[in-house]
Amino acid sequence: MASRVIPVEPFDLVLFGATGDLAHRKILPGLFHRLAVGQIPEGSRIIGCARSEMDADAFRASVAESLRHETRGKDADLDKFLSLLDYVSVDATGERGWKELAERLRADVVRAFYLSVGPSLFAPIAARLDQHGMATPNSRIVVEKPFGHDLASARELNRELRNCFAEDQIYRIDHYLGKETVQNVMALRFANALFEPLWNCQHIDHVQITVAEKLGIEGRGDYYDRAGAARDMLQNHLMQLLCLTAMEPPSRFEANAVRDEKLKVIRALDPVPPQDIVRGQYRASAHSKSYVQEAGNPDSTTESFIAMKLHVSNWRWGGTPFYLRTGKRLRERLSEIVIIFRDPPHSIFPRMDHRRGNALIIRLQPDEGVTLRMTIKEPGPGGMRLTEVPLDMTFAEALGADVEIPDAYERLVMDVIRGDQTLFMRGDEVEAAWEWIDPIIARWQESGDRPAPYDPGSSGPEDALMLMHRDGRRWREIGS
Ligand code: BG6
């Protein structure tokens, strides 16, 4: 089944940080793929901006080099793509380049300013765009994470951006929302009548959300040591997964209707007591350095793993806990949402020693798909023995081999051009998430507690297992 492609209108996309890693690894390849499938029409332009002085040809050559793996056998598409590219050298905090950039933009097409730069440059760039008359009603501004490092800084950033752009022109990226399977959580829940009647505390025992990574902090020590898993993953990506799982059905699939419901979830979160949070930090192994070695900070108390139990205090979820965990250098790369249904209320089978409830496992990555754990009769004579089997659907198999699951950035950049904010975080949502997490982080800072050590390739610290065991539950394994 080939996916349908609806072309967007021609646009001007200005990519700040155009020589950077994210631009070359994700954004430009994403745009190339969209052009190759016919979604980006002729007459569109992508203007790279960065501090480096170079001409458009040198920029095109550097992009061609970064794209060489994607473009093999697609020379005609590559030529078309390169012909859309232009370059202006801009000093984000100075005067150089702004006038020239303003002159290149067209008045009659959508213009998107994509800020693939460090967060300290978000506000200065927005202000310069405004000063030079570029923040027009047909323009949009896209900012990457991190959006602030606490409530106060997020508020300040929102204020600075809104001085130049209206809220409906601001696109705050959480790339998890661009993942196909994350959007599938909404499709599963709201496009099927099967699950929703059961999607509440009466039928669901608990929910587990895991985002496990195999890699360590990979040369990002400077940033990561100031962020930790709480700021880097929990406040944004896991919070978004939690919201999509727990939210009420919006009245329609439209940006503010969806975001209103997500906001209500964040506002319904109870404060988390210290005993319901486990922080971890990976040790060294024979093959890999420890967290503190990688971070270059021997005294670091930053967590590379976090697990917590939390409650969404509302009518739907009263008494059903959500267990969240995320960490680096774990056994496998695996992201999944697991809905554990309650056990059957009564067993009619005498030898049914375990009455395990059904489970719905939504695999976000890798092997995107859905599994429903069922209990059936074990084949064979000699009485009624039961066993568990998965009702398994891997999307790639179910949809056919020619369906490609596009990278999150492809979807998100096209949504910006189309003007659809559904998969972007609204300012109040980001602030609410900080408001919830700030006291948790402040408590760690006051106590100075060290995170529990864990072995690389494990499932995190022992205490994380205990968080579940003490409630008579257990995590699904991370990998086999
Ligand atoms: C980023 C974090 O936002 O998400 C990284 O800063 C993390 O630390 C990454 O590795 C995970 O994204 P994905 O798409 O690889 O699951």
CSV table of C-alpha atoms and ligand atoms in Angstrom, one decimal:
chain,number,residue,atom,x,y,z
A,1,MET,CA,0.0,0.0,0.0
A,2,ALA,CA,1.7,3.2,-1.1
A,3,SER,CA,1.1,6.3,1.0
A,4,ARG,CA,-0.8,9.2,-0.5
A,5,VAL,CA,1.1,12.4,-1.1
A,6,ILE,CA,-0.7,15.7,-1.2
A,7,PRO,CA,1.7,18.4,-2.5
A,8,VAL,CA,2.0,21.6,-0.4
A,9,GLU,CA,2.0,25.1,-1.9
A,10,PRO,CA,5.3,26.6,-2.9
A,11,PHE,CA,7.1,28.1,0.2
A,12,ASP,CA,10.3,29.8,1.4
A,13,LEU,CA,11.9,27.9,4.2
A,14,VAL,CA,14.7,29.6,6.0
A,15,LEU,CA,16.9,27.2,7.9
A,16,PHE,CA,19.0,28.7,10.6
A,17,GLY,CA,21.8,26.5,11.8
A,18,ALA,CA,22.0,25.2,8.2
A,19,THR,CA,25.6,23.9,8.6
A,20,GLY,CA,24.7,22.1,11.9
A,21,ASP,CA,24.3,18.4,12.7
A,22,LEU,CA,20.5,18.3,13.0
A,23,ALA,CA,20.1,20.2,9.7
A,24,HIS,CA,22.3,17.8,7.8
A,25,ARG,CA,21.2,14.6,9.6
A,26,LYS,CA,17.4,15.1,9.8
A,27,ILE,CA,15.9,18.3,8.3
A,28,LEU,CA,17.6,18.5,4.9
A,29,PRO,CA,17.3,14.7,4.3
A,30,GLY,CA,13.6,14.9,5.4
A,31,LEU,CA,13.0,17.7,2.9
A,32,PHE,CA,14.8,15.7,0.2
A,33,HIS,CA,12.5,12.7,0.7
A,34,ARG,CA,9.4,14.9,0.6
A,35,LEU,CA,10.6,16.4,-2.7
A,36,ALA,CA,11.4,12.9,-4.1
A,37,VAL,CA,7.9,11.7,-3.4
A,38,GLY,CA,6.4,14.8,-5.0
A,39,GLN,CA,5.2,16.7,-2.0
A,40,ILE,CA,7.4,19.8,-2.5
A,41,PRO,CA,6.5,21.7,-5.7
A,42,GLU,CA,8.7,23.7,-8.0
A,43,GLY,CA,9.0,27.3,-7.0
A,44,SER,CA,9.7,26.3,-3.3
A,45,ARG,CA,13.0,27.6,-1.8
A,46,ILE,CA,15.2,26.5,1.1
A,47,ILE,CA,17.5,29.2,2.3
A,48,GLY,CA,20.3,28.0,4.5
A,49,CYS,CA,21.5,30.5,7.1
A,50,ALA,CA,24.5,30.2,9.4
A,51,ARG,CA,27.5,32.2,10.6
A,52,SER,CA,30.0,30.6,8.1
A,53,GLU,CA,30.8,32.6,5.1
A,54,MET,CA,30.2,30.6,2.0
A,55,ASP,CA,28.3,31.0,-1.3
A,56,ALA,CA,25.2,29.0,-2.3
A,57,ASP,CA,27.3,26.6,-4.4
A,58,ALA,CA,29.4,25.6,-1.5
A,59,PHE,CA,26.3,25.1,0.6
A,60,ARG,CA,24.8,22.9,-2.1
A,61,ALA,CA,28.0,20.9,-2.3
A,62,SER,CA,27.9,20.3,1.5
A,63,VAL,CA,24.3,19.2,1.4
A,64,ALA,CA,24.9,16.9,-1.6
A,65,GLU,CA,27.7,15.3,0.4
A,66,SER,CA,25.5,14.8,3.5
A,67,LEU,CA,22.7,13.3,1.4
A,68,ARG,CA,24.9,11.0,-0.6
A,69,HIS,CA,23.4,7.9,1.1
A,70,GLU,CA,19.8,8.9,0.5
A,71,THR,CA,20.2,10.1,-3.1
A,72,ARG,CA,21.9,7.0,-4.6
A,73,GLY,CA,20.1,6.3,-7.9
A,74,LYS,CA,18.0,9.5,-7.6
A,75,ASP,CA,20.2,12.0,-9.5
A,76,ALA,CA,17.4,13.8,-11.1
A,77,ASP,CA,15.7,14.4,-7.7
A,78,LEU,CA,19.0,15.5,-6.2
A,79,ASP,CA,19.5,18.1,-8.9
A,80,LYS,CA,16.0,19.4,-8.4
A,81,PHE,CA,16.5,19.5,-4.6
A,82,LEU,CA,19.9,21.3,-4.9
A,83,SER,CA,18.3,23.9,-7.3
A,84,LEU,CA,15.9,24.9,-4.4
A,85,LEU,CA,18.8,25.7,-2.1
A,86,ASP,CA,20.3,29.1,-1.5
A,87,TYR,CA,22.5,30.4,1.3
A,88,VAL,CA,22.9,33.6,3.3
A,89,SER,CA,25.6,34.1,5.9
A,90,VAL,CA,23.9,35.7,8.9
A,91,ASP,CA,25.2,36.7,12.3
A,92,ALA,CA,22.4,35.7,14.6
A,93,THR,CA,23.3,38.3,17.3
A,94,GLY,CA,24.9,41.0,15.0
A,95,GLU,CA,23.8,42.9,11.9
A,96,ARG,CA,25.5,40.9,9.2
A,97,GLY,CA,23.2,39.2,6.6
A,98,TRP,CA,19.7,40.3,7.8
A,99,LYS,CA,19.0,42.8,5.2
A,100,GLU,CA,20.2,40.4,2.5
A,101,LEU,CA,17.9,37.7,3.9
A,102,ALA,CA,14.9,40.0,3.9
A,103,GLU,CA,15.5,40.9,0.3
A,104,ARG,CA,15.5,37.2,-0.8
A,105,LEU,CA,12.1,36.4,0.7
A,106,ARG,CA,8.9,36.6,-1.4
A,107,ALA,CA,5.9,38.4,0.0
A,108,ASP,CA,3.3,36.1,-1.5
A,109,VAL,CA,4.2,32.6,-0.3
A,110,VAL,CA,4.3,30.9,3.1
A,111,ARG,CA,7.6,31.6,4.9
A,112,ALA,CA,8.9,29.4,7.6
A,113,PHE,CA,11.9,30.2,9.8
A,114,TYR,CA,13.3,27.0,11.2
A,115,LEU,CA,15.6,27.6,14.2
A,116,SER,CA,17.9,24.6,14.3
A,117,VAL,CA,20.2,26.4,16.7
A,118,GLY,CA,21.0,26.5,20.4
A,119,PRO,CA,18.2,27.7,22.5
A,120,SER,CA,20.1,30.9,23.6
A,121,LEU,CA,19.6,32.1,20.0
A,122,PHE,CA,15.8,31.6,19.7
A,123,ALA,CA,14.9,35.0,21.1
A,124,PRO,CA,17.7,37.0,19.4
A,125,ILE,CA,16.8,35.5,16.0
A,126,ALA,CA,13.1,36.1,16.5
A,127,ALA,CA,13.8,39.7,17.4
A,128,ARG,CA,16.0,40.3,14.4
A,129,LEU,CA,13.4,38.8,12.1
A,130,ASP,CA,10.8,41.2,13.5
A,131,GLN,CA,13.1,44.2,13.3
A,132,HIS,CA,13.8,43.5,9.7
A,133,GLY,CA,10.2,43.2,8.8
A,134,MET,CA,10.3,39.5,8.1
A,135,ALA,CA,7.8,38.4,10.8
A,136,THR,CA,4.8,38.9,8.5
A,137,PRO,CA,1.4,37.3,8.9
A,138,ASN,CA,2.3,34.6,6.4
A,139,SER,CA,5.4,33.6,8.4
A,140,ARG,CA,5.9,30.8,10.9
A,141,ILE,CA,8.7,30.2,13.3
A,142,VAL,CA,9.9,26.7,14.3
A,143,VAL,CA,11.9,26.1,17.5
A,144,GLU,CA,13.7,22.9,18.6
A,145,LYS,CA,13.9,21.6,22.1
A,146,PRO,CA,15.0,22.3,24.7
A,147,PHE,CA,12.3,24.9,25.2
A,148,GLY,CA,13.6,26.5,28.5
A,149,HIS,CA,15.2,24.6,31.3
A,150,ASP,CA,12.5,25.4,33.9
A,151,LEU,CA,9.2,27.2,34.2
A,152,ALA,CA,10.7,30.7,34.5
A,153,SER,CA,12.9,30.3,31.5
A,154,ALA,CA,10.2,28.7,29.4
A,155,ARG,CA,7.8,31.6,30.3
A,156,GLU,CA,10.4,34.1,29.4
A,157,LEU,CA,11.1,32.5,26.0
A,158,ASN,CA,7.3,32.3,25.3
A,159,ARG,CA,7.1,36.0,26.1
A,160,GLU,CA,10.0,36.9,23.8
A,161,LEU,CA,8.7,34.8,20.9
A,162,ARG,CA,5.2,36.2,21.3
A,163,ASN,CA,6.6,39.7,21.1
A,164,CYS,CA,7.4,39.0,17.5
A,165,PHE,CA,5.0,36.1,16.4
A,166,ALA,CA,1.5,35.2,17.4
A,167,GLU,CA,1.0,31.8,19.2
A,168,ASP,CA,-0.5,30.4,16.0
A,169,GLN,CA,2.7,31.2,14.2
A,170,ILE,CA,5.0,29.4,16.7
A,171,TYR,CA,5.8,25.7,16.2
A,172,ARG,CA,7.5,24.1,19.1
A,173,ILE,CA,9.0,20.8,18.0
A,174,ASP,CA,8.8,17.6,20.0
A,175,HIS,CA,10.0,15.2,17.4
A,176,TYR,CA,8.2,12.3,19.2
A,177,LEU,CA,4.9,13.7,18.0
A,178,GLY,CA,6.1,13.4,14.4
A,179,LYS,CA,6.7,9.7,14.8
A,180,GLU,CA,4.1,7.7,12.9
A,181,THR,CA,3.5,5.3,15.7
A,182,VAL,CA,3.0,8.0,18.2
A,183,GLN,CA,0.2,9.4,16.1
A,184,ASN,CA,-1.0,5.8,15.9
A,185,VAL,CA,-1.8,6.0,19.6
A,186,MET,CA,-4.6,8.5,18.7
A,187,ALA,CA,-5.7,6.4,15.7
A,188,LEU,CA,-5.9,3.2,17.8
A,189,ARG,CA,-7.9,4.9,20.5
A,190,PHE,CA,-10.2,7.2,18.6
A,191,ALA,CA,-10.6,5.5,15.2
A,192,ASN,CA,-11.6,2.2,16.7
A,193,ALA,CA,-14.6,1.6,18.9
A,194,LEU,CA,-13.0,-1.4,20.5
A,195,PHE,CA,-10.6,0.0,23.1
A,196,GLU,CA,-12.2,3.2,24.2
A,197,PRO,CA,-14.9,1.7,26.4
A,198,LEU,CA,-12.2,-0.2,28.3
A,199,TRP,CA,-9.7,2.7,28.4
A,200,ASN,CA,-10.2,3.7,32.1
A,201,CYS,CA,-9.4,2.8,35.6
A,202,GLN,CA,-12.2,0.2,35.8
A,203,HIS,CA,-10.5,-2.0,33.2
A,204,ILE,CA,-6.9,-0.9,33.2
A,205,ASP,CA,-4.7,-2.0,36.0
A,206,HIS,CA,-1.7,0.2,35.1
A,207,VAL,CA,0.1,1.7,32.2
A,208,GLN,CA,3.9,1.4,31.5
A,209,ILE,CA,5.7,3.8,29.2
A,210,THR,CA,9.3,3.0,28.4
A,211,VAL,CA,11.8,4.8,26.2
A,212,ALA,CA,15.0,2.9,26.4
A,213,GLU,CA,18.2,3.8,24.6
A,214,LYS,CA,21.2,1.7,24.0
A,215,LEU,CA,23.6,4.5,23.4
A,216,GLY,CA,25.2,6.8,26.0
A,217,ILE,CA,25.4,10.5,25.9
A,218,GLU,CA,27.7,10.4,22.8
A,219,GLY,CA,29.7,13.6,23.0
A,220,ARG,CA,26.8,15.7,24.2
A,221,GLY,CA,28.1,15.8,27.8
A,222,ASP,CA,28.0,19.5,28.0
A,223,TYR,CA,24.3,19.8,27.3
A,224,TYR,CA,23.3,16.6,28.9
A,225,ASP,CA,25.0,17.0,32.2
A,226,ARG,CA,22.9,20.2,32.7
A,227,ALA,CA,19.7,18.5,31.6
A,228,GLY,CA,19.7,14.9,32.7
A,229,ALA,CA,17.0,12.4,31.8
A,230,ALA,CA,14.3,14.5,33.5
A,231,ARG,CA,14.7,17.6,31.3
A,232,ASP,CA,16.0,15.8,28.2
A,233,MET,CA,13.3,13.1,27.9
A,234,LEU,CA,10.7,13.2,30.6
A,235,GLN,CA,9.5,16.8,30.5
A,236,ASN,CA,8.9,16.5,26.8
A,237,HIS,CA,8.9,13.1,25.0
A,238,LEU,CA,7.5,10.9,27.8
A,239,MET,CA,5.1,13.6,28.8
A,240,GLN,CA,3.7,13.7,25.3
A,241,LEU,CA,3.3,9.9,25.2
A,242,LEU,CA,1.6,10.1,28.6
A,243,CYS,CA,-0.8,12.8,27.3
A,244,LEU,CA,-1.8,10.9,24.2
A,245,THR,CA,-2.4,7.8,26.2
A,246,ALA,CA,-4.4,9.4,29.0
A,247,MET,CA,-6.2,12.3,27.3
A,248,GLU,CA,-10.0,12.5,26.7
A,249,PRO,CA,-11.1,12.2,23.1
A,250,PRO,CA,-10.9,15.7,21.6
A,251,SER,CA,-14.0,16.7,19.7
A,252,ARG,CA,-12.1,16.8,16.5
A,253,PHE,CA,-8.6,16.2,15.2
A,254,GLU,CA,-7.6,19.8,15.2
A,255,ALA,CA,-4.7,21.6,16.8
A,256,ASN,CA,-6.3,23.4,19.7
A,257,ALA,CA,-8.9,20.7,20.4
A,258,VAL,CA,-6.1,18.1,20.8
A,259,ARG,CA,-3.8,20.4,22.7
A,260,ASP,CA,-6.5,21.4,25.1
A,261,GLU,CA,-7.0,17.8,26.1
A,262,LYS,CA,-3.3,17.2,26.5
A,263,LEU,CA,-3.0,20.2,28.7
A,264,LYS,CA,-5.8,18.9,31.0
A,265,VAL,CA,-3.8,15.7,31.5
A,266,ILE,CA,-0.6,17.6,32.6
A,267,ARG,CA,-2.7,19.7,34.9
A,268,ALA,CA,-4.2,16.6,36.5
A,269,LEU,CA,-0.9,15.1,37.4
A,270,ASP,CA,-0.3,14.6,41.1
A,271,PRO,CA,2.9,15.8,42.7
A,272,VAL,CA,5.2,12.7,42.8
A,273,PRO,CA,6.6,11.8,46.3
A,274,PRO,CA,10.3,11.0,46.5
A,275,GLN,CA,9.7,7.3,47.1
A,276,ASP,CA,8.0,7.0,43.7
A,277,ILE,CA,11.0,8.2,41.7
A,278,VAL,CA,14.2,6.3,40.9
A,279,ARG,CA,17.2,8.0,39.4
A,280,GLY,CA,20.1,6.1,37.9
A,281,GLN,CA,23.5,6.8,36.4
A,282,TYR,CA,25.4,4.2,34.3
A,283,ARG,CA,28.7,2.7,35.4
A,284,ALA,CA,31.6,1.9,33.2
A,285,SER,CA,31.8,-1.6,31.5
A,286,ALA,CA,34.7,-3.4,29.8
A,287,HIS,CA,33.6,-1.8,26.6
A,288,SER,CA,32.2,1.6,27.5
A,289,LYS,CA,32.9,4.6,29.7
A,290,SER,CA,30.8,5.5,32.7
A,291,TYR,CA,28.4,8.4,32.6
A,292,VAL,CA,30.7,10.7,34.6
A,293,GLN,CA,33.6,9.9,32.3
A,294,GLU,CA,31.6,10.6,29.2
A,295,ALA,CA,30.2,13.8,30.8
A,296,GLY,CA,33.7,14.8,31.9
A,297,ASN,CA,32.4,15.6,35.3
A,298,PRO,CA,33.6,13.1,38.0
A,299,ASP,CA,31.2,14.6,40.7
A,300,SER,CA,28.2,14.7,38.4
A,301,THR,CA,24.9,13.8,40.2
A,302,THR,CA,22.9,14.1,36.9
A,303,GLU,CA,20.7,11.1,36.1
A,304,SER,CA,21.0,9.1,32.9
A,305,PHE,CA,18.0,7.0,33.9
A,306,ILE,CA,14.7,7.9,35.5
A,307,ALA,CA,11.7,5.8,36.5
A,308,MET,CA,8.6,7.0,38.3
A,309,LYS,CA,5.1,6.1,39.2
A,310,LEU,CA,2.5,8.8,38.7
A,311,HIS,CA,-1.2,9.4,39.0
A,312,VAL,CA,-3.4,11.3,36.7
A,313,SER,CA,-6.0,12.6,39.1
A,314,ASN,CA,-9.3,12.6,37.3
A,315,TRP,CA,-12.4,10.5,36.9
A,316,ARG,CA,-11.0,8.3,34.1
A,317,TRP,CA,-7.7,7.4,35.8
A,318,GLY,CA,-8.4,7.5,39.6
A,319,GLY,CA,-6.3,4.6,41.1
A,320,THR,CA,-4.6,3.5,37.9
A,321,PRO,CA,-0.9,4.3,38.1
A,322,PHE,CA,1.3,5.2,35.1
A,323,TYR,CA,4.9,4.0,35.4
A,324,LEU,CA,7.3,5.8,33.2
A,325,ARG,CA,11.0,5.0,32.6
A,326,THR,CA,13.7,6.2,30.3
A,327,GLY,CA,17.4,5.9,30.2
A,328,LYS,CA,20.6,5.7,28.3
A,329,ARG,CA,23.0,2.7,27.9
A,330,LEU,CA,20.2,0.2,28.5
A,331,ARG,CA,19.9,-3.3,27.1
A,332,GLU,CA,18.1,-2.3,23.9
A,333,ARG,CA,16.7,0.6,22.0
A,334,LEU,CA,13.0,0.2,22.6
A,335,SER,CA,10.0,2.6,23.0
A,336,GLU,CA,6.7,1.2,23.9
A,337,ILE,CA,3.4,2.0,25.7
A,338,VAL,CA,2.0,-1.0,27.5
A,339,ILE,CA,-1.6,-1.0,28.7
A,340,ILE,CA,-2.1,-3.8,31.3
A,341,PHE,CA,-5.8,-4.6,31.7
A,342,ARG,CA,-7.2,-5.9,34.9
A,343,ASP,CA,-7.3,-9.7,35.6
A,344,PRO,CA,-10.5,-11.5,34.9
A,345,PRO,CA,-12.6,-11.1,38.1
A,346,HIS,CA,-13.1,-14.8,38.7
A,347,SER,CA,-11.4,-18.0,37.3
A,348,ILE,CA,-13.6,-20.8,36.2
A,349,PHE,CA,-10.5,-22.9,35.3
A,350,PRO,CA,-9.3,-24.9,38.2
A,351,ARG,CA,-5.7,-25.2,37.0
A,352,MET,CA,-5.5,-21.6,35.8
A,353,ASP,CA,-2.6,-20.8,38.2
A,354,HIS,CA,-2.1,-17.4,36.8
A,355,ARG,CA,-4.9,-15.1,35.9
A,356,ARG,CA,-2.9,-12.6,33.9
A,357,GLY,CA,-4.9,-9.8,32.4
A,358,ASN,CA,-4.7,-8.9,28.7
A,359,ALA,CA,-2.1,-6.4,27.7
A,360,LEU,CA,-2.0,-4.1,24.7
A,361,ILE,CA,1.6,-3.3,23.7
A,362,ILE,CA,2.0,-0.3,21.4
A,363,ARG,CA,5.6,-0.6,20.0
A,364,LEU,CA,6.8,2.9,18.9
A,365,GLN,CA,10.3,1.8,17.9
A,366,PRO,CA,11.8,-0.4,16.6
A,367,ASP,CA,9.4,-2.9,14.7
A,368,GLU,CA,6.5,-0.5,15.0
A,369,GLY,CA,3.3,-2.3,15.6
A,370,VAL,CA,0.7,-3.5,18.1
A,371,THR,CA,0.4,-6.7,20.1
A,372,LEU,CA,-2.5,-7.8,22.2
A,373,ARG,CA,-1.6,-10.4,24.8
A,374,MET,CA,-4.3,-13.0,25.0
A,375,THR,CA,-4.8,-16.2,27.1
A,376,ILE,CA,-5.9,-19.3,25.1
A,377,LYS,CA,-6.1,-23.0,25.7
A,378,GLU,CA,-2.8,-24.8,25.4
A,379,PRO,CA,-3.3,-27.4,22.7
A,380,GLY,CA,-3.5,-31.1,23.7
A,381,PRO,CA,-5.6,-33.5,25.7
A,382,GLY,CA,-5.4,-33.9,29.4
A,383,GLY,CA,-7.4,-31.1,30.8
A,384,MET,CA,-7.7,-27.4,30.4
A,385,ARG,CA,-4.3,-25.8,30.5
A,386,LEU,CA,-4.0,-22.2,29.5
A,387,THR,CA,-1.2,-20.3,27.9
A,388,GLU,CA,-0.5,-16.8,26.7
A,389,VAL,CA,-0.1,-15.9,23.1
A,390,PRO,CA,0.4,-12.6,21.3
A,391,LEU,CA,-2.0,-11.4,18.7
A,392,ASP,CA,0.7,-9.6,16.8
A,393,MET,CA,0.7,-6.9,14.1
A,394,THR,CA,3.9,-5.4,12.8
A,395,PHE,CA,2.8,-2.4,10.7
A,396,ALA,CA,5.5,-2.9,8.1
A,397,GLU,CA,4.1,-6.4,7.4
A,398,ALA,CA,0.5,-5.5,7.7
A,399,LEU,CA,0.7,-2.5,5.4
A,400,GLY,CA,3.0,-4.1,2.8
A,401,ALA,CA,6.7,-3.8,2.1
A,402,ASP,CA,6.4,-0.7,-0.1
A,403,VAL,CA,5.1,1.5,2.8
A,404,GLU,CA,8.0,3.5,4.2
A,405,ILE,CA,7.6,4.9,7.7
A,406,PRO,CA,8.9,8.4,7.2
A,407,ASP,CA,11.2,10.1,9.7
A,408,ALA,CA,9.4,12.4,12.2
A,409,TYR,CA,11.0,15.5,10.8
A,410,GLU,CA,9.6,14.9,7.3
A,411,ARG,CA,6.1,15.0,8.7
A,412,LEU,CA,6.7,17.9,11.0
A,413,VAL,CA,8.3,20.2,8.4
A,414,MET,CA,5.4,19.6,6.0
A,415,ASP,CA,2.9,20.4,8.8
A,416,VAL,CA,4.6,23.7,9.3
A,417,ILE,CA,4.2,24.6,5.7
A,418,ARG,CA,0.6,23.5,5.7
A,419,GLY,CA,0.0,25.5,8.9
A,420,ASP,CA,-1.1,22.5,11.0
A,421,GLN,CA,-0.1,22.9,14.6
A,422,THR,CA,-1.7,19.7,15.9
A,423,LEU,CA,1.6,17.9,16.4
A,424,PHE,CA,3.4,20.8,18.0
A,425,MET,CA,3.4,21.9,21.6
A,426,ARG,CA,1.5,24.9,22.6
A,427,GLY,CA,3.1,27.5,24.9
A,428,ASP,CA,0.8,26.7,27.9
A,429,GLU,CA,1.4,22.9,27.5
A,430,VAL,CA,5.2,23.4,27.8
A,431,GLU,CA,4.8,25.7,30.8
A,432,ALA,CA,2.5,23.2,32.5
A,433,ALA,CA,5.0,20.4,32.0
A,434,TRP,CA,7.8,22.5,33.6
A,435,GLU,CA,5.5,23.5,36.4
A,436,TRP,CA,4.9,19.9,37.2
A,437,ILE,CA,8.6,18.8,37.0
A,438,ASP,CA,10.3,21.8,38.5
A,439,PRO,CA,9.6,20.9,42.2
A,440,ILE,CA,10.9,17.3,41.5
A,441,ILE,CA,14.2,18.6,40.1
A,442,ALA,CA,14.5,21.2,42.9
A,443,ARG,CA,14.1,18.5,45.5
A,444,TRP,CA,17.0,16.6,44.0
A,445,GLN,CA,19.2,19.7,43.9
A,446,GLU,CA,18.4,20.4,47.6
A,447,SER,CA,19.1,16.9,48.8
A,448,GLY,CA,22.3,16.4,46.7
A,449,ASP,CA,21.4,12.7,46.4
A,450,ARG,CA,23.4,10.7,44.0
A,451,PRO,CA,21.6,8.6,41.4
A,452,ALA,CA,21.8,4.8,41.8
A,453,PRO,CA,24.5,3.2,39.7
A,454,TYR,CA,23.5,0.7,37.0
A,455,ASP,CA,25.3,-1.5,34.6
A,456,PRO,CA,25.4,-0.7,30.9
A,457,GLY,CA,23.3,-3.1,29.0
A,458,SER,CA,20.9,-3.7,32.0
A,459,SER,CA,17.3,-2.5,32.5
A,460,GLY,CA,18.4,0.3,34.9
A,461,PRO,CA,19.0,0.2,38.7
A,462,GLU,CA,17.5,-2.4,40.9
A,463,ASP,CA,15.4,0.2,42.6
A,464,ALA,CA,13.5,0.7,39.4
A,465,LEU,CA,12.4,-2.9,39.5
A,466,MET,CA,11.4,-2.5,43.1
A,467,LEU,CA,9.2,0.5,42.2
A,468,MET,CA,7.0,-2.1,40.5
A,469,HIS,CA,7.6,-5.1,42.7
A,470,ARG,CA,6.4,-3.4,45.8
A,471,ASP,CA,3.0,-2.8,44.0
A,472,GLY,CA,2.9,-6.5,43.0
A,473,ARG,CA,3.7,-5.6,39.4
A,474,ARG,CA,6.6,-5.9,37.0
A,475,TRP,CA,8.0,-4.1,34.1
A,476,ARG,CA,8.0,-5.7,30.7
A,477,GLU,CA,11.5,-6.8,29.8
A,478,ILE,CA,13.6,-4.4,27.7
A,479,GLY,CA,14.7,-6.7,25.0
A,480,SER,CA,15.2,-10.4,25.4
B,1,BG6,C1,16.3,13.7,21.9
B,1,BG6,C2,17.2,13.7,23.2
B,1,BG6,O1,15.3,14.7,22.1
B,1,BG6,O2,15.7,12.5,21.8
B,1,BG6,C3,18.2,12.6,23.0
B,1,BG6,O3,17.8,14.9,23.4
B,1,BG6,C4,17.6,11.3,22.7
B,1,BG6,O4,19.0,12.5,24.2
B,1,BG6,C5,16.6,11.4,21.5
B,1,BG6,O5,18.6,10.3,22.4
B,1,BG6,C6,15.8,10.1,21.3
B,1,BG6,O6,15.1,10.2,20.1
B,1,BG6,P1,14.8,8.9,19.2
B,1,BG6,O7,14.0,9.5,18.1
B,1,BG6,O8,16.1,8.4,18.8
B,1,BG6,O9,14.0,8.0,20.1
